[in-house]
Each structure stands twice: as C-alpha cells, then as structure tokens.
Short mmCIF file of C-alpha atoms and ligand atoms in Angstrom, two decimals:
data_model
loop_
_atom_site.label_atom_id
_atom_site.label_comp_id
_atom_site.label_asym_id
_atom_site.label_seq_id
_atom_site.Cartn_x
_atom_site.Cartn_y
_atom_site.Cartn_z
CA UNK A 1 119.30 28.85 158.29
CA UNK A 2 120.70 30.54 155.09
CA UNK A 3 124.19 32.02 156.68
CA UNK A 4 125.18 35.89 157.91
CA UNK A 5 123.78 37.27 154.93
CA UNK A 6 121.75 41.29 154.58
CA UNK A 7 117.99 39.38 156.09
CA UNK A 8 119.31 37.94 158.76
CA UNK A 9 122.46 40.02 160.67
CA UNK A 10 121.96 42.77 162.53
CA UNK A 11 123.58 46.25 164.11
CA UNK A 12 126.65 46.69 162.77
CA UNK A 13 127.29 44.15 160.09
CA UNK A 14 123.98 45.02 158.73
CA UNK A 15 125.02 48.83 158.40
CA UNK A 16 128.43 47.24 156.56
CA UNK A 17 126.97 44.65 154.35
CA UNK A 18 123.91 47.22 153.21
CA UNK A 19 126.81 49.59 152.46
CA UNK A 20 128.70 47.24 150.39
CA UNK A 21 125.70 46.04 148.51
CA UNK A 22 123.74 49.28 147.64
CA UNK A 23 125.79 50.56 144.59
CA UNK A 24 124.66 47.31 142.67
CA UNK A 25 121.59 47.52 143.42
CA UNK A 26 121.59 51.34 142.18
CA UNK A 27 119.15 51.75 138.62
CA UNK A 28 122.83 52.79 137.23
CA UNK A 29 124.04 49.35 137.52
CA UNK A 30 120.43 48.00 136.63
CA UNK A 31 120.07 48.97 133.20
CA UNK A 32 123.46 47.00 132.73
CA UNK A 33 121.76 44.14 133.31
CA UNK A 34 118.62 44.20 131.48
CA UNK A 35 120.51 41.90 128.19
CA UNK A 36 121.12 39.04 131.07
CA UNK A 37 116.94 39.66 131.46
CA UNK A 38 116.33 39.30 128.09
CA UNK A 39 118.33 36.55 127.07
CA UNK A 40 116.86 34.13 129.80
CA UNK A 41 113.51 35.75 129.26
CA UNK A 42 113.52 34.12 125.52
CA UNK A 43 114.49 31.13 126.59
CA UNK A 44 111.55 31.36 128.89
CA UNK A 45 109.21 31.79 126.25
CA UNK A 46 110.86 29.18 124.26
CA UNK A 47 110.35 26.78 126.92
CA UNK A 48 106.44 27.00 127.12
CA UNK A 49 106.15 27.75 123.50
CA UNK A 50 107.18 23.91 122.95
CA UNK A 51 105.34 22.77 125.52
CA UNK A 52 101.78 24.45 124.15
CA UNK A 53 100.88 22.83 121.28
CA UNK A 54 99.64 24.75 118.10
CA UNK A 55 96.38 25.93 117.64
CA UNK A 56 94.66 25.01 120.87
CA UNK A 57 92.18 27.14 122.52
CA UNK A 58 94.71 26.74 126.16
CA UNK A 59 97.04 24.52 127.55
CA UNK A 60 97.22 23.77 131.30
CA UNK A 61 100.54 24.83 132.58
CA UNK A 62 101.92 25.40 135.86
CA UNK A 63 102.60 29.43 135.40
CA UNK A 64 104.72 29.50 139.15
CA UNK A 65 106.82 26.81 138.18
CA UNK A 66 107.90 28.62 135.34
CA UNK A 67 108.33 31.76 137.19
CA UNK A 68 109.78 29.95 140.17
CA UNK A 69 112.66 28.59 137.47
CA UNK A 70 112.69 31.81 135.22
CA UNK A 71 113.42 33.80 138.55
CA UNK A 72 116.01 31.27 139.84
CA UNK A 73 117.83 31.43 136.10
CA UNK A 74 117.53 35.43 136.33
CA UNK A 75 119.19 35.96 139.64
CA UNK A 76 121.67 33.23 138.85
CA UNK A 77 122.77 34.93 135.76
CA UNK A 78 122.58 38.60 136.92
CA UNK A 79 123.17 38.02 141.01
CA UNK A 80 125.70 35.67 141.13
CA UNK A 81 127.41 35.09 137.40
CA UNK A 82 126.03 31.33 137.48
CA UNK A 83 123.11 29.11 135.23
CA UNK A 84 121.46 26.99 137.48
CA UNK A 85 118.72 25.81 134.52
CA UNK A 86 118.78 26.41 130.86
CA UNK A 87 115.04 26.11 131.01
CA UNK A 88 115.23 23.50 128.72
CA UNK A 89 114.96 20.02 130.06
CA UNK A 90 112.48 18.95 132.65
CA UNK A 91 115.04 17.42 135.57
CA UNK A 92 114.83 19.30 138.49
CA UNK A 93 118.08 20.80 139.68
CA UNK A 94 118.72 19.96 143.93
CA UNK A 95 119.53 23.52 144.50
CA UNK A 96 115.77 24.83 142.26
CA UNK A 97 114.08 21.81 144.43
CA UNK A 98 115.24 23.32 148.31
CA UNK A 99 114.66 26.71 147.61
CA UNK A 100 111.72 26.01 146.47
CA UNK A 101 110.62 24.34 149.81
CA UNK A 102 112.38 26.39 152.25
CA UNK A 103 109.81 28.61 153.04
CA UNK A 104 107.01 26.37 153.60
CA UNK A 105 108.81 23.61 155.42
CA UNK A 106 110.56 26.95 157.63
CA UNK A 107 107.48 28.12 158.55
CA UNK A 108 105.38 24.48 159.15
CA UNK A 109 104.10 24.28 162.44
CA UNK A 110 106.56 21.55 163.52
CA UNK A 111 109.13 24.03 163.09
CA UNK A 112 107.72 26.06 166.27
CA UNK A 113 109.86 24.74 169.34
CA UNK A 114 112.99 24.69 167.31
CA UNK A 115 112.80 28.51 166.29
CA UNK A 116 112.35 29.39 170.15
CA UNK A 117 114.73 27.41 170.62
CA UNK A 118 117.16 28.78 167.94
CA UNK A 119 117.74 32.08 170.61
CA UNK A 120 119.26 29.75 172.81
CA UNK A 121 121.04 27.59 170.57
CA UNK A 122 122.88 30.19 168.89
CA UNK A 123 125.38 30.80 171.45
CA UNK A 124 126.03 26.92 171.57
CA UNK A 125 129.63 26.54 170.34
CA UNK A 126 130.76 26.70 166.50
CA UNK A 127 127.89 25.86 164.12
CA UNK A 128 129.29 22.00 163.51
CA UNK A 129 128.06 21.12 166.95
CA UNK A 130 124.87 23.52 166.96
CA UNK A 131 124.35 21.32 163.68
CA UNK A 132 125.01 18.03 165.30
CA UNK A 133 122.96 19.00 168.39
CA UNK A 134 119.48 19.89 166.07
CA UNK A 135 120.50 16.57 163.46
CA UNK A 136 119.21 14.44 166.66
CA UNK A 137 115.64 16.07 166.55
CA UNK A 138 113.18 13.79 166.04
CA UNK A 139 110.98 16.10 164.39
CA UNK A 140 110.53 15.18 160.26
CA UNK A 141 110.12 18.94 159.18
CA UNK A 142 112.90 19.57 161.11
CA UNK A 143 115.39 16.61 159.11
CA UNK A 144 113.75 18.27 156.10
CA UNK A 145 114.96 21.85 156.67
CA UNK A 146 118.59 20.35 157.62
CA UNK A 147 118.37 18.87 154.19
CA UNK A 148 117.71 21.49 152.61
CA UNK A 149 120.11 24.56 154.13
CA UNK A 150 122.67 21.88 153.45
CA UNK A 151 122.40 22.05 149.98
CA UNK A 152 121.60 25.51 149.72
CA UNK A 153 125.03 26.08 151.60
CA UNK A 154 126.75 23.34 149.60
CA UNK A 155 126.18 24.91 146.65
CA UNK A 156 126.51 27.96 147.26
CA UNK A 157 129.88 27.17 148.93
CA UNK A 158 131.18 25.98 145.80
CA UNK A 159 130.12 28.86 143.71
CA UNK A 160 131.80 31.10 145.66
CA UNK A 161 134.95 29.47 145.45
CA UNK A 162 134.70 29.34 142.02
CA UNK A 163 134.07 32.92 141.67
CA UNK A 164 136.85 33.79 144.37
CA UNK A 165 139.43 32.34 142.19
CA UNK A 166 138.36 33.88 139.12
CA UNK A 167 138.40 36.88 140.63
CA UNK A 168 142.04 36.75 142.51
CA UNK A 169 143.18 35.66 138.64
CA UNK A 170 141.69 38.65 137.32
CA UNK A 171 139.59 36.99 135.21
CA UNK A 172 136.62 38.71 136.17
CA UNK A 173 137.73 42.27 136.43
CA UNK A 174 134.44 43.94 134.54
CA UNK A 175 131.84 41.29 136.42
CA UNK A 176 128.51 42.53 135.99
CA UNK A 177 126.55 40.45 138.43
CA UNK A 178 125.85 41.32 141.77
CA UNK A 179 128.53 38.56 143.66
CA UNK A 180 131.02 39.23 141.15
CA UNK A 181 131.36 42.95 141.43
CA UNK A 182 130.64 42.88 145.64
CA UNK A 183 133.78 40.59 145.71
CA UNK A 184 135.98 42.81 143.54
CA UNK A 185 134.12 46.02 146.22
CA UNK A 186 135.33 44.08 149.25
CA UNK A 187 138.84 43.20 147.99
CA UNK A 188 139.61 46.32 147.92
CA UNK A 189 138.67 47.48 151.20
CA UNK A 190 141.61 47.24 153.48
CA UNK A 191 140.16 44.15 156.47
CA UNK A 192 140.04 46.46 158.90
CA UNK A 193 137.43 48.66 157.98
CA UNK A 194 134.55 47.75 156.01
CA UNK A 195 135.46 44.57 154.76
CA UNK A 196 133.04 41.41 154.69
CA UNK A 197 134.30 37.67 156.03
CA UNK A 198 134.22 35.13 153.80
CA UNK A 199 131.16 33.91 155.30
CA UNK A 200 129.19 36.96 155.72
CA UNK A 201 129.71 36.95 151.50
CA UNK A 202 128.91 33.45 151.33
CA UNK A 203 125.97 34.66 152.97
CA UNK A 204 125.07 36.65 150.74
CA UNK A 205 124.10 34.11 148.11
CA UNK A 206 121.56 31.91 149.63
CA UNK A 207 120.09 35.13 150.97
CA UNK A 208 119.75 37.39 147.85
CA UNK A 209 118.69 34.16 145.64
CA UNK A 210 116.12 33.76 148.97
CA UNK A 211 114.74 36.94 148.70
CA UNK A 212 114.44 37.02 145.10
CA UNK A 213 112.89 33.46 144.23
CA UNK A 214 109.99 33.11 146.05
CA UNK A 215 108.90 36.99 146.05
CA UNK A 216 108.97 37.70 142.40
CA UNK A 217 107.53 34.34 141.63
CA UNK A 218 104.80 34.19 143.30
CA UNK A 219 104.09 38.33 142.46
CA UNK A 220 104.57 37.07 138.73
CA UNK A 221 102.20 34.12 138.84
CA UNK A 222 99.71 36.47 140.70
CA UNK A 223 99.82 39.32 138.01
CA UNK A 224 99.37 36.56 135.27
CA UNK A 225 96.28 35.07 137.36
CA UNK A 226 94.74 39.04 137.65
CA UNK A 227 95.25 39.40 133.92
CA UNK A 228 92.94 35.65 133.03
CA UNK A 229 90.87 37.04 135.25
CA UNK A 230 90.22 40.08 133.39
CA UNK A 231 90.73 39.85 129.64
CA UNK A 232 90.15 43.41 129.08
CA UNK A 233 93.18 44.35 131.04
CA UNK A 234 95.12 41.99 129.64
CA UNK A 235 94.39 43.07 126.01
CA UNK A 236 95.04 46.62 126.97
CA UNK A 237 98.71 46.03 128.19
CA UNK A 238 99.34 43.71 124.91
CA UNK A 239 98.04 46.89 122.49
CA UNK A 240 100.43 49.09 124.89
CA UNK A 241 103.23 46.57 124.37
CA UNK A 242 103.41 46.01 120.91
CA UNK A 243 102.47 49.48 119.97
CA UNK A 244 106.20 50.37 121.45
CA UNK A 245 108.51 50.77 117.89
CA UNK A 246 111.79 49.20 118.88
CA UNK A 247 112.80 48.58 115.60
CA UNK A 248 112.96 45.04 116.29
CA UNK A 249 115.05 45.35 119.13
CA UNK A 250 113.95 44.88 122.85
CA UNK A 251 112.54 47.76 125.04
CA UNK A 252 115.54 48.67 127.29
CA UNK A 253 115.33 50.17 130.70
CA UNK A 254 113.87 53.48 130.35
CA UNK A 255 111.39 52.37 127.50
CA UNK A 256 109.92 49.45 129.85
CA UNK A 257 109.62 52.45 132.44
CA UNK A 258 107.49 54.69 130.72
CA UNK A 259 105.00 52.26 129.45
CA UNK A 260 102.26 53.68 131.80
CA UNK A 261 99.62 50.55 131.68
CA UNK A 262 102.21 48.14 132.62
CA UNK A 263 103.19 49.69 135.51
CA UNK A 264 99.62 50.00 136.70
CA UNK A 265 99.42 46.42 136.17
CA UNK A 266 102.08 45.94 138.05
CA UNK A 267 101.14 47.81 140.85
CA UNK A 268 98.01 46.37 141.38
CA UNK A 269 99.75 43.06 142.24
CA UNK A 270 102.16 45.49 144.44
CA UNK A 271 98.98 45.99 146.93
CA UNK A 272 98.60 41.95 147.52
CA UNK A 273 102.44 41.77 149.08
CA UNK A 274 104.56 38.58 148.58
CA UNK A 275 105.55 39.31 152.29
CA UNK A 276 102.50 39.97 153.96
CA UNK A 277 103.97 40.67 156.95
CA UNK A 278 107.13 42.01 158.62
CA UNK A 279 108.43 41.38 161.84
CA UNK A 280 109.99 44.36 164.39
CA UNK A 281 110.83 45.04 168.08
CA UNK A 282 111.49 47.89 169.64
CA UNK A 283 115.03 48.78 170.23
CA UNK A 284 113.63 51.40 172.66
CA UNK A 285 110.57 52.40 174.90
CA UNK A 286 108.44 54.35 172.52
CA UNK A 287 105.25 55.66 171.73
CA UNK A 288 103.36 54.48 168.78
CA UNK A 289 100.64 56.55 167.53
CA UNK A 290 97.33 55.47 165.99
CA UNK A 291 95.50 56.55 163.03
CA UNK A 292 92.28 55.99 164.19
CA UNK A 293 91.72 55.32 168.10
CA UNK A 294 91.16 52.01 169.62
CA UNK A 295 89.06 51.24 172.76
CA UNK A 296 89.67 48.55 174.80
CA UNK A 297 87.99 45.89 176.92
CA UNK A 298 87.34 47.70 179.89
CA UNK A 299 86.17 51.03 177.54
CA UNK A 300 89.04 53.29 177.58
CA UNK A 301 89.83 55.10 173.93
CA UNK A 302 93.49 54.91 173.07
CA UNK A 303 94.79 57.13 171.08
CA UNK A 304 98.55 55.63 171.01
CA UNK A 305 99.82 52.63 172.49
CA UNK A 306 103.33 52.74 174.53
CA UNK A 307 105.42 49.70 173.70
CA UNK A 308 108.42 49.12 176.29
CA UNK A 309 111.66 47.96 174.68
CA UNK A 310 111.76 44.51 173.25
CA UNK A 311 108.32 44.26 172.16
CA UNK A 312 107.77 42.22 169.29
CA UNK A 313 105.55 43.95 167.00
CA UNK A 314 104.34 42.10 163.22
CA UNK A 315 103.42 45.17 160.98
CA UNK A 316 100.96 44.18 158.25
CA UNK A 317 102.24 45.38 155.00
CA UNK A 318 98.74 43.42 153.33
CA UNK A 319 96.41 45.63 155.30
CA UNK A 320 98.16 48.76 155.14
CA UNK A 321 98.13 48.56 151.23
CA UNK A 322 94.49 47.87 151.34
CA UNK A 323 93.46 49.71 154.37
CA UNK A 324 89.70 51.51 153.05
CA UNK A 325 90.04 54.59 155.46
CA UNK A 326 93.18 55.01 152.93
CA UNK A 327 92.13 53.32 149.49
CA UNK A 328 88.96 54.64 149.79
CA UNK A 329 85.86 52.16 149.35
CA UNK A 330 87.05 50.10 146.50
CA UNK A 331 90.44 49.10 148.17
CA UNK A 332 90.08 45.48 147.56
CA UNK A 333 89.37 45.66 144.19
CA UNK A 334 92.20 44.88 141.27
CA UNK A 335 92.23 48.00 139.43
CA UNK A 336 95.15 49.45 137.37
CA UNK A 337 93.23 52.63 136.63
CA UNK A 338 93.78 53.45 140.01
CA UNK A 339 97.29 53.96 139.14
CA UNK A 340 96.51 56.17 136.04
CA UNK A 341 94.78 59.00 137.87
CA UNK A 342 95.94 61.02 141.23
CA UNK A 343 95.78 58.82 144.38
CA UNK A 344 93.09 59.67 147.04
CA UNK A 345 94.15 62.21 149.35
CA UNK A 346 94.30 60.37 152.15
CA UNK A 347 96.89 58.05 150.73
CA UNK A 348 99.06 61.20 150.00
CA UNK A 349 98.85 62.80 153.17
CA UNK A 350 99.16 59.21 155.26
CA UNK A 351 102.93 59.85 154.92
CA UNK A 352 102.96 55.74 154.69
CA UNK A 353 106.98 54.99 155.10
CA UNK A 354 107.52 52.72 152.60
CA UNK A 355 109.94 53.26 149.69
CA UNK A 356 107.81 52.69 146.83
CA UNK A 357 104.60 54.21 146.13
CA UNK A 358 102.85 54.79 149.13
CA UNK A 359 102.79 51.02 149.70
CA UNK A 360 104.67 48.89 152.44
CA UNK A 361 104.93 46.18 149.51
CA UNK A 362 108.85 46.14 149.78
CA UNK A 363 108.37 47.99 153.60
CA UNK A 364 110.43 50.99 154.34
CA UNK A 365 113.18 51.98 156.71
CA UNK A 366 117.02 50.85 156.87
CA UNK A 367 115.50 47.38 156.73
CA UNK A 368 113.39 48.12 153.35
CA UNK A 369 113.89 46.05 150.27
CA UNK A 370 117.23 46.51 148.76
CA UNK A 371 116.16 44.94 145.52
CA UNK A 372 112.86 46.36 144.63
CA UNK A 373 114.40 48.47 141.55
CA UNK A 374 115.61 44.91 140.46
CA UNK A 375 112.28 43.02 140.96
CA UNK A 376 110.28 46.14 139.30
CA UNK A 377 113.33 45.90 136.08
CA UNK A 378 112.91 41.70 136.29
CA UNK A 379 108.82 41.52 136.98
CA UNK A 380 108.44 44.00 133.37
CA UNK A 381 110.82 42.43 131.54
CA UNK A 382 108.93 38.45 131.99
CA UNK A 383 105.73 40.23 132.06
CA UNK A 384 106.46 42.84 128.64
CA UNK A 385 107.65 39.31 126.96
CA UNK A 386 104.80 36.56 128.40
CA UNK A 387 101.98 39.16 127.02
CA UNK A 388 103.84 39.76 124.01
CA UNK A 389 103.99 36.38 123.06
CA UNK A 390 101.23 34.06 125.02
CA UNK A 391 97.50 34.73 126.52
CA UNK A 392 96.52 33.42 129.20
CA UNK A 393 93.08 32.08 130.58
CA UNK A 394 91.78 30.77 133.97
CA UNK A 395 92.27 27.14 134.24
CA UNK A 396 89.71 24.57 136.27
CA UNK A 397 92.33 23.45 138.52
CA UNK A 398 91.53 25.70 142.28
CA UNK A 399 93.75 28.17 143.24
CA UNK A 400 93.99 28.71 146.98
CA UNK A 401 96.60 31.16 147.82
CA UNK A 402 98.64 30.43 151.70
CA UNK A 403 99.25 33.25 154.35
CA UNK A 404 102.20 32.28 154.84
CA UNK A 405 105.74 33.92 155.35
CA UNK A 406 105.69 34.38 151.92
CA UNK A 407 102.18 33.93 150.36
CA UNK A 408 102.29 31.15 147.55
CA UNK A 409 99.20 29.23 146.06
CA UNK A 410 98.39 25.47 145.97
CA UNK A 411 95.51 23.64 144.42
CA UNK A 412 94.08 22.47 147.72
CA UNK A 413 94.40 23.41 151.48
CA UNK A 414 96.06 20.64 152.60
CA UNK A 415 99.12 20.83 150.14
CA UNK A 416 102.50 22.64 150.45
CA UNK A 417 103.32 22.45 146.83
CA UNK A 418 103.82 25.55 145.55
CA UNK A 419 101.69 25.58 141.74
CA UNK A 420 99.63 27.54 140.18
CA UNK A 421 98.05 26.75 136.36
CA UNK A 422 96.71 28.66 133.91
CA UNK A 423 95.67 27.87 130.22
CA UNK A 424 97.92 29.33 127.78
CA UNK A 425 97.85 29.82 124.15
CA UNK A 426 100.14 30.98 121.65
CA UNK A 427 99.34 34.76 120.05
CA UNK A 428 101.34 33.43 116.56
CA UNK A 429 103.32 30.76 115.22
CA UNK A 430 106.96 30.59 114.53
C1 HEM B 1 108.27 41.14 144.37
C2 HEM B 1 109.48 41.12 144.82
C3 HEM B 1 109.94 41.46 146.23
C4 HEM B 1 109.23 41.74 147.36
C5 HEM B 1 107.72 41.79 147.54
C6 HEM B 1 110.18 41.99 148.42
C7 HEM B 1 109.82 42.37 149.71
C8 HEM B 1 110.73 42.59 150.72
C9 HEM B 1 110.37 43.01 152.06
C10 HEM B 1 108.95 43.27 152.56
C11 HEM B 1 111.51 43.12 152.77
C12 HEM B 1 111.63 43.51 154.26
C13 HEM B 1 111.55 42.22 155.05
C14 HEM B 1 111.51 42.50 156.53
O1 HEM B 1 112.54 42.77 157.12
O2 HEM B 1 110.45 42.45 157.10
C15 HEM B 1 112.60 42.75 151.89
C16 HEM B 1 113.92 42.72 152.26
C17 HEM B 1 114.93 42.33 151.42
N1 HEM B 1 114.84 42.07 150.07
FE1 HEM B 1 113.16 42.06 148.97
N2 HEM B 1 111.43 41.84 147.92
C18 HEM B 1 111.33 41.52 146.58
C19 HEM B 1 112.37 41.32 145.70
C20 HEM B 1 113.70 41.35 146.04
C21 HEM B 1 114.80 41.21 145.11
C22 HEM B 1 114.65 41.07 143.59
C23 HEM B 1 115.95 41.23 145.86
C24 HEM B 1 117.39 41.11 145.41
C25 HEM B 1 117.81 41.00 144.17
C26 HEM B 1 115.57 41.39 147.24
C27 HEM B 1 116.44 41.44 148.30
C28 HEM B 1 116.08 41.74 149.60
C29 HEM B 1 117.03 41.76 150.70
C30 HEM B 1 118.52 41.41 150.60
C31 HEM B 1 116.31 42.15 151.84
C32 HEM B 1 116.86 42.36 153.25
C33 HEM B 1 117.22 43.82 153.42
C34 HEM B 1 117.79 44.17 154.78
O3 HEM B 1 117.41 43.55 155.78
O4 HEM B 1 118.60 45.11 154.83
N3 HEM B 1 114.21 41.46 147.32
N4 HEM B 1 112.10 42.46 150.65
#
C-alpha cells in the first residue's frame, strides 16, 4: 500500500534498508535536529495562540488535529527536508488529508477480502496491472484506499526527485534530514552491495512519514487528555519546565532529557501503546513458554504452547504494559510517580524484550521501532512548549478512543474521524 519501504519488506532487504537507516536515527544525529523541532514547534504554538482568544476561561480546540499537522510539519522538515504546512492557514493539504485516513479506511472491515487477497495478488505481474486489476473492485473503502496510496505515492514521487537532483548537483552535501543524508549513504555504496533501488528509497517516505504521523499524534493528544484530566500533574510538569534557566534560549537535547517529571509523564502515555498490537509468525517450529499456565477445555494445564512454523501469532503490546501480575495492582492507573521510584520487581526480573523501558510500547527485536529516540526527542519538545505556553482542560465534547491498528479517538462510535478537543487557555499574553 505505501511501497518497499523498512514496515513492510522482509528478509534480506529488511536487514539492508535497517542498516542504511540506523545511523540517522542514532541520538548523535538527533540532537542535530532538535532547532528543526523548535522552529515548527513555535509556529505550533503560534497557530493556536491566534485561534484562542484572550482572556477566556477555555477554548474548544481539536488538540489531534494540531498534533496530527504539527507531526506531519516535524517529520517533513527533519525526515525528508520538505514543509508540507506552515501551520498557518486552515486549507487542508491532499497529502495531510490521506495520511490522515489511511489507517482507518486500511483497516475498515470492507477492506477484509482484499487483504487475503493481497497474498495472491502480489505475484500478479508489475504493479500497473495489480493496480488495474483491484481499480475494478466494487468495494467503496476499497476506491478510497486507491485514492489515497495514489497520492501518498504521487507526492512522495515528486519529492524524491526533487531531492535526487539536488543531491547529484551537490547542493545538498551537509543534509540534515533523514531522506537527504540516506540518499547521500546509498550513493556511495557501490550497487552491488548494499545499495537501495530507487523504489525501495521512495519507499521509504510514505513509510517513515506513516509511522511517525499517526503514532506520535495520537500519543500527544493522549498525554494532553491525561494532563486535563489531572490538573495536579499538569501543574507539576509546568513548575518543572519553567524552573529550567536557559537563559532565554530553548532546552536542547540533554536538558529536555533530564527533566525527570516530564519523562514520567511521558511514560505513562508509553503504557497505553499507539500500536496496540503487533503481528508475528513463526519462521520456525518453536516452543513458546508461558508466564503463568493455561488450562484448557478438556482440563489439561499448559505450561508452554508449541507453535508449528507459519503460525500467525498477534502479541499484545497494550496488555503486556499493563499486565497486574507485572504492574502490580494499580496497573491501570495513570501515574507518573510510578516512574520516579524503582519499578516492582517483577517488572525487572520479567526480562520483557522490548527496547525501551520494560515496555513493548515501540516492541522489541530486529523488527522494534527504529524511531523511538526520535518520537521520545519530538513528543518533549511539543509537550515542554504546549505546557509552557497553554493549559488545558477537559472539554464536553465525548472522547471515545478506537482499537484499532493504530488507536485514535473520535467523538462518537460510529465515526472514523480522527479528533479529539480539549479547552485551552493561554498562561500569558503577548
Ligand atoms: C509514539 C510514537 C511511536 C510508536 C508508539 C511506535 C511504535 C512502533 C511499533 C510498535 C513498531 C513495530 C511494529 C510491528 O512490526 O509490529 C514500530 C516500527 C517502526 N517504527 Fe515506530 N513508533 C513510533 C514512532 C516512530 C517514529 C517517530 C518513527 C520514525 C521517525 C518510526 C518509525 C518506525 C519504522 C520505520 C518501523 C518499522 C521498523 C522495522 O520493521 O524494521 N516510529 N513502531
């Protein structure tokens, strides 16, 4: 749906492209970026400023949308060396607009028959005629998806040739975003080795600007919804944040990393995962083993479960980083203190795999989250500046948050429009 890029190839090209891609990922590179973060994190703030007018006790505003376009902006600038929305005007941009729907519409019930049939499809001739055979679907949510992978791929088509030629010219020899310095890594790997295709780089776009969008957003929106929940919380990580002396300049990298309260806060959202769940098969027969044992219908206690190769298995990265025997009693409960003191035993002995914090909120392995240093950097950042400048109250409009691929909240059940609104209100004038 979104090209050959690191979510969706496997084997050997993944091994390649993860290779390519991990030095800009690396916190070295990171705290390059953090200026890009800033300078579209003002204009963030700008942008709702003038849309909350002065001296009210809260404006309703959709908090996600902003995120949604803040997030878009941020990985434009720092992942690919392109604005997609000053964050000025109101007009949506067609690229903000599909992204924005691709993972609701991907994962709508209509789209059932066409992702089973997607493992036969694939090895139906070149992808012109795979597109020409699914165009003739008479299924709307299918039309909708072809709409919107074509402009996804459109654009990001002509970004990359933009950036190719700059690049051949020279003109972007000290590139600092992510696209930018991955072409300048690839041209100089000779094409037999290690060296990506032009569309396994094109790939690369829609993918990373994928995986970045809709998680961070929707984390961001959720942190801002914990902290009108609980004003105390949200006052404590304002004293914390203005109590930093910066002499007037922004916290940089290792500043926003040792602010203790704001990384609790953080992690609290960390435990309710974007991605809720990820999906695996065994490559070989194995053995799984079970924490606690399991008995099944006919009385028999399990104590591990063999799964023959090629069974699909959905690993639930929600339950895991709530999981009570783990947590201990108060697992479901949003506390960042939990984060200020040691972590219950059992969590540290668990050995839980994934490569943050004894959570499986960016899961683990050589499929794990290759930008969760960049989401942490990008998530304290917005966060550092929207409690700096703003408060923020619950609204009366419902919140109902979706299990979905990626879990993203509506007002009602029965709508797929990702929004969530708060009341805000200015902290000071001018
Ligand atoms: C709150 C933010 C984020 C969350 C919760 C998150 C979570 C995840 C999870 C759970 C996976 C594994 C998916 C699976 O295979 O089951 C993943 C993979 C991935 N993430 Fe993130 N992510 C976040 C932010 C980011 C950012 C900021 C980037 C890039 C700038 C990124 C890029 C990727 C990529 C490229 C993969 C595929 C890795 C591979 O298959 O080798 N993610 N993410």
């Amino acid at each position: 749906m979104i090209g050959p890029g690191l979510v969706s190839v496997t084997g050997e090209t993944h091994r390649k492209q993860r290779k390519m891609l991990t030095p800009v990922f690396s916190a070295k590179h990171l705290c390059t970026v953090v200026p890009n973060f800033y300078r579209v994190t003002n204009k963030l703030v700008q942008a709702i400023s003038s849309r909350v007018p002065a001296h009210t006790v809260g404006t309703d505003i959709d908090v996600l949308g902003w995120m949604r376009r803040a997030a878009l902006e941020l990985i434009g600038q720092a992942g690919i060396g392109y604005s997609f929305d000053p964050l000025t005007e109101d007009v949506p941009d067609a690229y903000a607009e599909a992204i924005k729907y691709f993972a609701p519409v991907a994962t709508s019930p209509g789209m059932l028959l066409l992702r089973q049939a997607a493992l036969y499809l694939e090895h139906l001739g070149p992808a012109w005629l795979r597109h020409w055979v699914i165009e003739r679907l008479p299924v709307p949510s299918v039309r909708r998806l072809i709409h919107i992978t074509d402009v996804l791929h459109e654009r990001s088509v002509e970004i990359f040739r933009a950036k190719r030629t700059a690049v051949e010219a020279g003109n972007d020899t000290d590139a600092k975003d992510i696209m930018g310095i991955l072409l300048w890594e690839n041209m100089k790997v000779s094409p037999g080795e290690d060296r990506l295709p032009e569309d396994q780089l094109i790939g690369q776009m829609s993918t990373i600007i994928f995986a970045v969008m809709d998680t961070t957003s929707n984390a961001m929106a959720r942190t801002l919804q914990f902290l009108a929940a609980h004003p105390d919380v949200q006052m404590k990580l304002w004293r914390e944040i203005i109590d930093v002396k910066t002499g007037g300049n922004h916290l940089d990298y290792d500043q926003l990393h040792a602010l203790p309260y704001l990384d609790a806060s953080l992690r609290v959202i960390f435990r309710h995962p974007p991605a809720p769940l990820s999906a695996r098969q065994a490559l070989k027969d194995t053995v799984l083993p079970l924490s606690d044992p399991i008995r099944t219908t006919d009385g028999t206690l399990l104590h591990e479960l063999a799964l023959p190769h090629g069974t699909n298995i959905l690993v639930s990265n929600l339950a895991c980083n709530r999981n009570e025997a783990l947590w201990g009693a108060d697992a479901h409960q949003w506390k960042p203190e939990r984060w200020l003191a040691p972590l219950p035993a059992t969590v540290e002995t668990a050995a839980i795999p994934g490569v943050y914090s004894n959570l499986m909120m960016f899961m683990g392995g050589a499929r794990s989250c290759i930008g969760f240093m960049f989401s942490q950097l990008e998530m304290k950042v917005i966060l550092s500046k929207m409690i700096a400048n703003f408060t923020f109250t619950l609204s009366d409009k419902p919140m109902i948050w979706n299990f979905a691929g990626i879990s993203y909240p509506t007002v009602s059940t029965e709508s797929t429009k990702p929004e969530l609104w708060l009341k805000v209100k200015k902290l000071h004038e001018g």
